[in-house]
mmCIF file of C-alpha atoms in Angstrom:
data_model
loop_
_atom_site.group_PDB
_atom_site.id
_atom_site.type_symbol
_atom_site.label_atom_id
_atom_site.label_comp_id
_atom_site.label_asym_id
_atom_site.label_seq_id
_atom_site.Cartn_x
_atom_site.Cartn_y
_atom_site.Cartn_z
ATOM 1 C CA UNK A 55 233.376 26.298 34.672
ATOM 2 C CA UNK A 56 231.748 28.881 33.351
ATOM 3 C CA UNK A 57 234.772 30.453 32.344
ATOM 4 C CA UNK A 58 236.162 27.474 30.223
ATOM 5 C CA UNK A 59 232.790 27.553 28.577
ATOM 6 C CA UNK A 60 232.627 30.998 27.590
ATOM 7 C CA UNK A 61 236.388 30.474 26.253
ATOM 8 C CA UNK A 62 235.261 27.147 24.311
ATOM 9 C CA UNK A 63 232.257 28.944 22.854
ATOM 10 C CA UNK A 64 234.262 31.880 21.808
ATOM 11 C CA UNK A 65 237.200 29.919 20.227
ATOM 12 C CA UNK A 66 234.648 27.868 17.704
ATOM 13 C CA UNK A 67 233.026 29.659 14.913
ATOM 14 C CA UNK A 68 229.571 31.046 14.359
ATOM 15 C CA UNK A 69 228.669 27.504 12.099
ATOM 16 C CA UNK A 70 230.625 24.958 14.599
ATOM 17 C CA UNK A 71 228.461 22.991 17.092
ATOM 18 C CA UNK A 72 228.755 24.617 20.546
ATOM 19 C CA UNK A 73 228.458 22.821 23.854
ATOM 20 C CA UNK A 74 225.743 23.901 26.093
ATOM 21 C CA UNK A 75 225.808 26.446 29.012
ATOM 22 C CA UNK A 76 227.183 23.674 31.959
ATOM 23 C CA UNK A 77 224.316 22.336 33.945
ATOM 24 C CA UNK A 78 224.168 22.651 38.128
ATOM 25 C CA UNK A 79 226.888 25.947 38.027
ATOM 26 C CA UNK A 80 225.972 27.388 41.210
ATOM 27 C CA UNK A 81 227.642 31.103 41.578
ATOM 28 C CA UNK A 82 226.370 32.645 44.862
ATOM 29 C CA UNK A 83 229.129 35.347 45.797
ATOM 30 C CA UNK A 84 228.162 37.813 42.642
ATOM 31 C CA UNK A 85 229.742 40.821 41.016
ATOM 32 C CA UNK A 86 228.112 44.407 42.264
ATOM 33 C CA UNK A 87 228.600 45.018 38.340
ATOM 34 C CA UNK A 88 225.826 42.793 37.155
ATOM 35 C CA UNK A 89 223.354 43.521 34.953
ATOM 36 C CA UNK A 90 219.193 42.346 35.314
ATOM 37 C CA UNK A 91 219.274 39.647 32.954
ATOM 38 C CA UNK A 92 222.676 38.561 34.355
ATOM 39 C CA UNK A 93 220.938 38.759 38.016
ATOM 40 C CA UNK A 94 218.121 36.503 37.015
ATOM 41 C CA UNK A 95 220.408 34.259 35.378
ATOM 42 C CA UNK A 96 222.477 33.690 38.561
ATOM 43 C CA UNK A 97 219.467 33.455 40.630
ATOM 44 C CA UNK A 98 217.400 30.719 38.506
ATOM 45 C CA UNK A 99 221.266 28.776 38.428
ATOM 46 C CA UNK A 100 221.320 28.990 42.109
ATOM 47 C CA UNK A 101 218.427 26.483 42.554
ATOM 48 C CA UNK A 102 217.042 27.911 45.525
ATOM 49 C CA UNK A 103 220.316 29.233 47.142
ATOM 50 C CA UNK A 104 220.715 32.441 48.386
ATOM 51 C CA UNK A 105 222.605 35.161 46.239
ATOM 52 C CA UNK A 106 225.270 37.391 48.399
ATOM 53 C CA UNK A 107 227.341 40.559 47.029
ATOM 54 C CA UNK A 108 228.900 43.582 48.925
ATOM 55 C CA UNK A 109 229.143 47.056 47.487
ATOM 56 C CA UNK A 110 231.796 49.741 47.987
ATOM 57 C CA UNK A 111 229.090 52.452 47.182
ATOM 58 C CA UNK A 112 225.168 52.035 46.967
ATOM 59 C CA UNK A 113 224.950 53.508 43.432
ATOM 60 C CA UNK A 114 226.447 50.647 42.454
ATOM 61 C CA UNK A 115 223.135 48.985 42.783
ATOM 62 C CA UNK A 116 222.489 51.031 39.313
ATOM 63 C CA UNK A 117 224.242 48.233 37.449
ATOM 64 C CA UNK A 118 220.895 46.130 38.226
ATOM 65 C CA UNK A 119 218.131 48.987 37.244
ATOM 66 C CA UNK A 120 217.301 48.007 33.749
ATOM 67 C CA UNK A 121 214.048 49.738 32.612
ATOM 68 C CA UNK A 122 212.384 51.822 35.488
ATOM 69 C CA UNK A 123 214.633 51.420 38.447
ATOM 70 C CA UNK A 124 214.562 47.699 38.766
ATOM 71 C CA UNK A 125 217.144 48.006 41.468
ATOM 72 C CA UNK A 126 214.548 49.508 44.206
ATOM 73 C CA UNK A 127 212.279 46.359 43.502
ATOM 74 C CA UNK A 128 214.857 43.733 43.892
ATOM 75 C CA UNK A 129 215.525 45.504 47.168
ATOM 76 C CA UNK A 130 211.995 45.326 48.142
ATOM 77 C CA UNK A 131 211.600 41.893 46.683
ATOM 78 C CA UNK A 132 214.454 40.530 48.368
ATOM 79 C CA UNK A 133 212.779 41.060 51.765
ATOM 80 C CA UNK A 134 209.416 39.673 51.226
ATOM 81 C CA UNK A 135 209.282 35.928 51.071
ATOM 82 C CA UNK A 136 207.370 34.221 48.093
ATOM 83 C CA UNK A 137 208.034 36.955 45.979
ATOM 84 C CA UNK A 138 208.051 36.427 42.046
ATOM 85 C CA UNK A 139 210.660 38.045 39.907
ATOM 86 C CA UNK A 140 211.988 37.596 35.995
ATOM 87 C CA UNK A 141 211.602 38.471 32.686
ATOM 88 C CA UNK A 142 210.351 37.026 29.207
ATOM 89 C CA UNK A 143 212.303 38.104 26.143
ATOM 90 C CA UNK A 144 211.419 36.310 22.512
ATOM 91 C CA UNK A 145 215.080 35.983 21.386
ATOM 92 C CA UNK A 146 216.485 32.913 21.086
ATOM 93 C CA UNK A 147 219.611 33.578 23.169
ATOM 94 C CA UNK A 148 217.935 36.048 25.639
ATOM 95 C CA UNK A 149 217.070 35.016 29.210
ATOM 96 C CA UNK A 150 213.410 34.221 29.978
ATOM 97 C CA UNK A 151 212.952 33.082 33.512
ATOM 98 C CA UNK A 152 210.770 33.487 36.614
ATOM 99 C CA UNK A 153 212.479 33.176 39.878
ATOM 100 C CA UNK A 154 212.137 34.069 43.564
ATOM 101 C CA UNK A 155 214.307 36.505 44.746
ATOM 102 C CA UNK A 156 216.857 35.021 47.299
ATOM 103 C CA UNK A 157 219.478 37.925 47.811
ATOM 104 C CA UNK A 158 221.938 39.267 50.693
ATOM 105 C CA UNK A 159 223.808 42.311 50.407
ATOM 106 C CA UNK A 160 225.499 44.549 52.154
ATOM 107 C CA UNK A 161 226.563 48.496 50.875
ATOM 108 C CA UNK A 162 228.409 51.266 52.300
ATOM 109 C CA UNK A 163 227.202 54.994 51.472
ATOM 110 C CA UNK A 164 227.844 58.309 53.248
ATOM 111 C CA UNK A 165 224.933 59.944 54.855
ATOM 112 C CA UNK A 166 224.556 62.837 52.071
ATOM 113 C CA UNK A 167 224.836 60.115 49.101
ATOM 114 C CA UNK A 168 222.428 57.656 50.859
ATOM 115 C CA UNK A 169 219.827 60.182 51.317
ATOM 116 C CA UNK A 170 219.890 61.271 47.731
ATOM 117 C CA UNK A 171 219.933 57.994 46.499
ATOM 118 C CA UNK A 172 216.967 57.011 48.137
ATOM 119 C CA UNK A 173 215.173 60.452 47.860
ATOM 120 C CA UNK A 174 212.752 59.370 44.857
ATOM 121 C CA UNK A 175 211.319 56.086 46.756
ATOM 122 C CA UNK A 176 211.138 57.215 50.098
ATOM 123 C CA UNK A 177 207.484 56.108 50.734
ATOM 124 C CA UNK A 178 208.224 52.968 48.119
ATOM 125 C CA UNK A 179 209.547 50.675 50.856
ATOM 126 C CA UNK A 180 213.111 50.274 50.308
ATOM 127 C CA UNK A 181 213.976 52.087 53.174
ATOM 128 C CA UNK A 182 211.367 50.097 55.755
ATOM 129 C CA UNK A 183 213.207 46.806 54.215
ATOM 130 C CA UNK A 184 216.557 47.771 54.853
ATOM 131 C CA UNK A 185 218.754 47.337 58.421
ATOM 132 C CA UNK A 186 220.891 50.796 58.634
ATOM 133 C CA UNK A 187 223.496 51.233 60.629
ATOM 134 C CA UNK A 188 226.174 54.172 60.862
ATOM 135 C CA UNK A 189 229.365 55.459 62.236
ATOM 136 C CA UNK A 190 229.283 58.161 64.726
ATOM 137 C CA UNK A 191 230.728 61.595 63.471
ATOM 138 C CA UNK A 192 233.783 62.056 65.335
ATOM 139 C CA UNK A 193 234.540 65.496 66.478
ATOM 140 C CA UNK A 194 237.237 67.880 64.784
ATOM 141 C CA UNK A 195 240.570 67.139 65.283
ATOM 142 C CA UNK A 196 239.948 64.033 67.043
ATOM 143 C CA UNK A 197 242.337 60.934 66.279
ATOM 144 C CA UNK A 198 241.999 59.557 62.903
ATOM 145 C CA UNK A 199 240.151 56.049 63.317
ATOM 146 C CA UNK A 200 242.717 53.022 62.141
ATOM 147 C CA UNK A 201 240.717 49.907 61.114
ATOM 148 C CA UNK A 202 242.090 47.012 61.292
ATOM 149 C CA UNK A 203 241.307 43.226 59.571
ATOM 150 C CA UNK A 204 239.823 40.028 61.483
ATOM 151 C CA UNK A 205 242.543 37.769 62.267
ATOM 152 C CA UNK A 206 242.326 33.754 62.162
ATOM 153 C CA UNK A 207 241.584 33.713 65.955
ATOM 154 C CA UNK A 208 238.295 35.394 65.106
ATOM 155 C CA UNK A 209 237.703 33.276 62.453
ATOM 156 C CA UNK A 210 238.327 30.353 64.191
ATOM 157 C CA UNK A 211 235.777 31.763 67.194
ATOM 158 C CA UNK A 212 233.174 32.365 64.644
ATOM 159 C CA UNK A 213 233.809 28.769 63.210
ATOM 160 C CA UNK A 214 231.159 27.011 65.226
ATOM 161 C CA UNK A 215 228.473 29.542 65.102
ATOM 162 C CA UNK A 216 228.675 29.208 61.480
ATOM 163 C CA UNK A 217 228.696 25.407 60.827
ATOM 164 C CA UNK A 218 225.309 25.383 63.424
ATOM 165 C CA UNK A 219 224.150 27.891 60.587
ATOM 166 C CA UNK A 220 225.360 25.166 57.733
ATOM 167 C CA UNK A 221 224.285 22.310 59.452
ATOM 168 C CA UNK A 222 220.542 23.742 59.634
ATOM 169 C CA UNK A 223 217.689 22.042 57.852
ATOM 170 C CA UNK A 224 213.868 22.175 57.485
ATOM 171 C CA UNK A 225 211.967 24.274 60.004
ATOM 172 C CA UNK A 226 213.155 25.673 63.231
ATOM 173 C CA UNK A 227 210.997 27.248 65.579
ATOM 174 C CA UNK A 228 211.963 29.751 67.947
ATOM 175 C CA UNK A 229 209.330 30.592 70.714
ATOM 176 C CA UNK A 230 211.837 33.352 72.327
ATOM 177 C CA UNK A 231 212.113 34.941 69.320
ATOM 178 C CA UNK A 232 208.670 35.229 68.834
ATOM 179 C CA UNK A 233 207.838 36.256 72.191
ATOM 180 C CA UNK A 234 210.308 38.950 72.008
ATOM 181 C CA UNK A 235 208.979 39.972 68.704
ATOM 182 C CA UNK A 236 205.415 40.659 70.204
ATOM 183 C CA UNK A 237 207.106 42.508 73.257
ATOM 184 C CA UNK A 238 208.843 44.674 70.779
ATOM 185 C CA UNK A 239 205.596 45.279 68.806
ATOM 186 C CA UNK A 240 203.619 46.478 71.676
ATOM 187 C CA UNK A 241 206.413 48.694 72.610
ATOM 188 C CA UNK A 242 206.652 50.158 69.696
ATOM 189 C CA UNK A 243 203.152 50.518 69.464
ATOM 190 C CA UNK A 244 203.196 52.157 73.044
ATOM 191 C CA UNK A 245 205.452 54.880 71.977
ATOM 192 C CA UNK A 246 203.849 55.570 68.378
ATOM 193 C CA UNK A 247 200.833 56.625 70.489
ATOM 194 C CA UNK A 248 202.817 58.579 72.922
ATOM 195 C CA UNK A 249 204.917 60.196 70.106
ATOM 196 C CA UNK A 250 201.698 60.526 67.711
ATOM 197 C CA UNK A 251 204.614 59.563 65.037
ATOM 198 C CA UNK A 252 202.898 57.749 61.915
ATOM 199 C CA UNK A 253 206.571 57.372 59.880
ATOM 200 C CA UNK A 254 207.975 55.640 63.232
ATOM 201 C CA UNK A 255 204.891 53.248 63.589
ATOM 202 C CA UNK A 256 205.377 52.483 59.580
ATOM 203 C CA UNK A 257 208.993 52.181 60.097
ATOM 204 C CA UNK A 258 208.421 50.007 63.168
ATOM 205 C CA UNK A 259 206.220 47.205 61.257
ATOM 206 C CA UNK A 260 209.777 45.747 59.228
ATOM 207 C CA UNK A 261 212.046 46.652 61.642
ATOM 208 C CA UNK A 262 209.912 44.329 64.153
ATOM 209 C CA UNK A 263 210.311 41.579 61.366
ATOM 210 C CA UNK A 264 214.037 42.499 60.745
ATOM 211 C CA UNK A 265 214.566 41.912 64.755
ATOM 212 C CA UNK A 266 212.843 38.523 64.395
ATOM 213 C CA UNK A 267 214.537 37.244 61.769
ATOM 214 C CA UNK A 268 217.887 38.332 63.497
ATOM 215 C CA UNK A 269 216.720 36.962 66.915
ATOM 216 C CA UNK A 270 216.063 33.303 64.590
ATOM 217 C CA UNK A 271 219.837 33.471 62.818
ATOM 218 C CA UNK A 272 221.342 33.864 66.241
ATOM 219 C CA UNK A 273 219.081 31.513 67.908
ATOM 220 C CA UNK A 274 220.444 28.794 65.151
ATOM 221 C CA UNK A 275 223.590 29.866 65.292
ATOM 222 C CA UNK A 276 224.327 29.505 68.890
ATOM 223 C CA UNK A 277 223.087 25.803 68.532
ATOM 224 C CA UNK A 278 219.222 26.365 69.042
ATOM 225 C CA UNK A 279 219.957 27.578 72.660
ATOM 226 C CA UNK A 280 218.678 30.789 73.497
ATOM 227 C CA UNK A 281 220.709 33.418 75.680
ATOM 228 C CA UNK A 282 219.723 36.584 77.694
ATOM 229 C CA UNK A 283 222.473 37.862 75.388
ATOM 230 C CA UNK A 284 220.167 37.455 72.460
ATOM 231 C CA UNK A 285 217.487 39.543 73.733
ATOM 232 C CA UNK A 286 219.644 42.240 74.624
ATOM 233 C CA UNK A 287 221.554 42.402 71.346
ATOM 234 C CA UNK A 288 218.036 42.427 69.262
ATOM 235 C CA UNK A 289 216.294 44.899 71.417
ATOM 236 C CA UNK A 290 219.626 47.460 70.864
ATOM 237 C CA UNK A 291 219.867 46.492 67.194
ATOM 238 C CA UNK A 292 216.075 47.376 66.996
ATOM 239 C CA UNK A 293 216.195 50.548 68.175
ATOM 240 C CA UNK A 294 219.411 51.560 66.530
ATOM 241 C CA UNK A 295 218.248 50.846 63.253
ATOM 242 C CA UNK A 296 214.956 52.651 64.043
ATOM 243 C CA UNK A 297 216.829 55.401 65.247
ATOM 244 C CA UNK A 298 218.942 55.382 62.032
ATOM 245 C CA UNK A 299 215.939 55.407 59.933
ATOM 246 C CA UNK A 300 213.920 58.621 61.642
ATOM 247 C CA UNK A 301 217.053 60.707 62.138
ATOM 248 C CA UNK A 302 218.317 60.442 58.442
ATOM 249 C CA UNK A 303 215.255 59.623 56.363
ATOM 250 C CA UNK A 304 212.331 60.569 58.864
ATOM 251 C CA UNK A 305 211.543 64.292 58.175
ATOM 252 C CA UNK A 306 211.943 63.486 54.424
ATOM 253 C CA UNK A 307 209.349 61.006 54.658
ATOM 254 C CA UNK A 308 206.863 62.989 56.881
ATOM 255 C CA UNK A 309 207.115 65.360 54.054
ATOM 256 C CA UNK A 310 206.544 63.233 51.043
ATOM 257 C CA UNK A 311 203.529 61.763 53.273
ATOM 258 C CA UNK A 312 201.837 65.124 53.915
ATOM 259 C CA UNK A 313 203.154 67.643 51.243
ATOM 260 C CA UNK A 314 203.690 71.308 53.088
ATOM 261 C CA UNK A 315 204.200 69.598 56.576
ATOM 262 C CA UNK A 316 206.832 70.837 58.324
ATOM 263 C CA UNK A 317 210.097 69.382 58.175
ATOM 264 C CA UNK A 318 211.855 68.371 61.526
ATOM 265 C CA UNK A 319 215.442 67.106 62.259
ATOM 266 C CA UNK A 320 214.303 66.033 65.694
ATOM 267 C CA UNK A 321 212.853 61.935 66.071
ATOM 268 C CA UNK A 322 209.480 61.306 67.605
ATOM 269 C CA UNK A 323 209.086 62.761 71.222
ATOM 270 C CA UNK A 324 206.571 60.883 73.690
ATOM 271 C CA UNK A 325 204.006 63.750 73.803
ATOM 272 C CA UNK A 326 202.624 62.351 77.337
ATOM 273 C CA UNK A 327 205.900 63.225 78.982
ATOM 274 C CA UNK A 328 206.142 66.940 77.976
ATOM 275 C CA UNK A 329 202.492 67.438 79.634
ATOM 276 C CA UNK A 330 202.180 68.238 83.395
ATOM 277 C CA UNK A 331 201.101 65.640 86.030
ATOM 278 C CA UNK A 332 197.736 67.132 85.658
ATOM 279 C CA UNK A 333 196.887 68.591 82.595
ATOM 280 C CA UNK A 334 194.157 70.239 80.405
ATOM 281 C CA UNK A 335 192.390 69.677 76.889
ATOM 282 C CA UNK A 336 194.094 73.079 75.886
ATOM 283 C CA UNK A 337 197.404 72.268 77.142
ATOM 284 C CA UNK A 338 197.273 68.856 75.109
ATOM 285 C CA UNK A 339 196.733 70.924 71.823
ATOM 286 C CA UNK A 340 199.189 73.060 72.815
ATOM 287 C CA UNK A 341 201.931 69.899 73.185
ATOM 288 C CA UNK A 342 200.811 68.856 69.772
ATOM 289 C CA UNK A 343 201.153 72.208 68.368
ATOM 290 C CA UNK A 344 204.597 72.529 69.627
ATOM 291 C CA UNK A 345 205.530 68.831 68.191
ATOM 292 C CA UNK A 346 204.281 70.193 64.402
ATOM 293 C CA UNK A 347 200.909 68.305 64.578
ATOM 294 C CA UNK A 348 197.380 70.153 64.410
ATOM 295 C CA UNK A 349 194.970 70.299 66.971
ATOM 296 C CA UNK A 350 192.767 68.002 64.852
ATOM 297 C CA UNK A 351 193.010 64.742 66.444
ATOM 298 C CA UNK A 352 193.586 65.805 70.256
ATOM 299 C CA UNK A 353 190.395 64.177 71.236
ATOM 300 C CA UNK A 354 191.197 60.819 69.072
ATOM 301 C CA UNK A 355 194.571 60.949 70.822
ATOM 302 C CA UNK A 356 193.330 61.294 74.708
ATOM 303 C CA UNK A 357 190.440 58.934 74.183
ATOM 304 C CA UNK A 358 193.187 56.273 72.974
ATOM 305 C CA UNK A 359 195.219 57.275 76.149
ATOM 306 C CA UNK A 360 192.498 56.691 78.594
ATOM 307 C CA UNK A 361 191.484 53.510 76.835
ATOM 308 C CA UNK A 362 195.323 52.508 77.151
ATOM 309 C CA UNK A 363 195.026 53.637 80.931
ATOM 310 C CA UNK A 364 198.143 55.880 80.010
ATOM 311 C CA UNK A 365 195.841 59.142 81.818
ATOM 312 C CA UNK A 366 192.655 58.784 83.437
ATOM 313 C CA UNK A 367 189.565 61.763 83.036
ATOM 314 C CA UNK A 368 188.850 64.120 85.751
ATOM 315 C CA UNK A 369 185.345 65.584 85.405
ATOM 316 C CA UNK A 370 184.061 68.961 86.088
ATOM 317 C CA UNK A 371 182.251 69.616 88.995
ATOM 318 C CA UNK A 372 179.019 67.054 88.610
ATOM 319 C CA UNK A 373 180.111 65.179 85.802
ATOM 320 C CA UNK A 374 180.731 61.594 86.447
ATOM 321 C CA UNK A 375 184.069 60.111 84.285
ATOM 322 C CA UNK A 376 182.065 58.833 81.617
ATOM 323 C CA UNK A 377 180.940 62.324 80.401
ATOM 324 C CA UNK A 378 177.621 62.290 81.656
ATOM 325 C CA UNK A 379 176.201 64.299 84.531
ATOM 326 C CA UNK A 380 173.945 61.576 86.230
ATOM 327 C CA UNK A 381 170.886 63.430 85.958
ATOM 328 C CA UNK A 382 167.863 61.481 84.001
ATOM 329 C CA UNK A 383 168.004 62.416 80.390
ATOM 330 C CA UNK A 384 171.307 64.845 81.069
ATOM 331 C CA UNK A 385 173.328 65.645 78.301
ATOM 332 C CA UNK A 386 176.803 64.434 77.293
ATOM 333 C CA UNK A 387 179.812 66.695 78.058
ATOM 334 C CA UNK A 388 182.317 67.415 75.920
ATOM 335 C CA UNK A 389 186.123 65.718 76.399
ATOM 336 C CA UNK A 390 187.591 69.226 75.878
ATOM 337 C CA UNK A 391 186.004 70.488 79.526
ATOM 338 C CA UNK A 392 187.638 67.610 81.342
ATOM 339 C CA UNK A 393 191.244 67.644 82.606
ATOM 340 C CA UNK A 394 193.437 64.627 82.803
ATOM 341 C CA UNK A 395 195.575 62.708 85.104
ATOM 342 C CA UNK A 396 198.843 61.168 84.076
ATOM 343 C CA UNK A 397 199.233 57.422 85.426
ATOM 344 C CA UNK A 398 202.432 56.856 83.986
ATOM 345 C CA UNK A 399 205.504 59.392 82.829
ATOM 346 C CA UNK A 400 204.754 61.325 85.631
ATOM 347 C CA UNK A 401 207.030 63.463 87.279
ATOM 348 C CA UNK A 402 206.896 61.266 90.596
ATOM 349 C CA UNK A 403 208.104 58.291 88.826
ATOM 350 C CA UNK A 404 205.246 56.386 89.666
ATOM 351 C CA UNK A 405 203.355 54.301 87.591
ATOM 352 C CA UNK A 406 199.490 54.154 88.722
ATOM 353 C CA UNK A 407 198.077 52.194 85.807
ATOM 354 C CA UNK A 408 197.693 48.908 88.280
ATOM 355 C CA UNK A 409 195.811 51.105 90.579
ATOM 356 C CA UNK A 410 193.335 52.136 88.258
ATOM 357 C CA UNK A 411 193.072 49.772 85.242
ATOM 358 C CA UNK A 412 189.597 47.961 85.545
#
């Protein structure tokens, strides 16, 4: 319909009446090579349906950049519910619209090109909002992989799940997905405390949202039935997503967050695992230094671990566990004078938290 209308308008002279653009023209699968105004127009015409495109290379997004790298803003807003985007133009034939972006997309790239493409927006939001995956690097001389196509049998097996998604309407709550998101949030917070890695913590927030949304889609596709396999996949998927982000962008994000911080190729490490079962304040400082953290923050980290029952304090002789010497008017001893006992991640494999929790 759109093509016929364009041909009709082109055939008519400038002074002849021209038919208006067709109404209710919904085109959801859009071309990758699309200008920003065209994207706004397609979204407005879609009447709250989602648009979709697939990009053979991530830099095809540049067609949407407009003035001021708008493609990165579109990436961010596509993730954020209730967003607002658009443009105002004075020309009578120009597009003036205010829309909510509803946009799904897939893009391929190499690791190197992907790192360059996002190098200027490491801390601006796109990376945390995108679900990343990768192809493991093959060994030199290994057999060249052969990729096929999904056959009709696969499409038939998938059909009932797609039909369930198409039939869904209204609000659907999945208590299991919400409960899993809470568990994953707590587990990510635990690992953030153990690793003292702020980049991982920041990425884990939206990584948890991505995992929750995937769980909801699978729940609806499965006829609103929750199965253990859904939780197993979601756990793996979130870990995989965060691993990719940390491996490919973690060190660069850390450098962007704090100029001069030493870059590292390794992912976040559990600092508590690197300490002996009984350790001193000085040993905790040394582990922080070995993992490119400064001594500053050691006391806060240890108090946090004590409050979370990861460790317990071993006071100096004559001092109680709260840090006071027990005498009337006695002074408070610095945490630097204490030793500490691990309650989990011990060499003997024991978890002593249940015996020590207050």
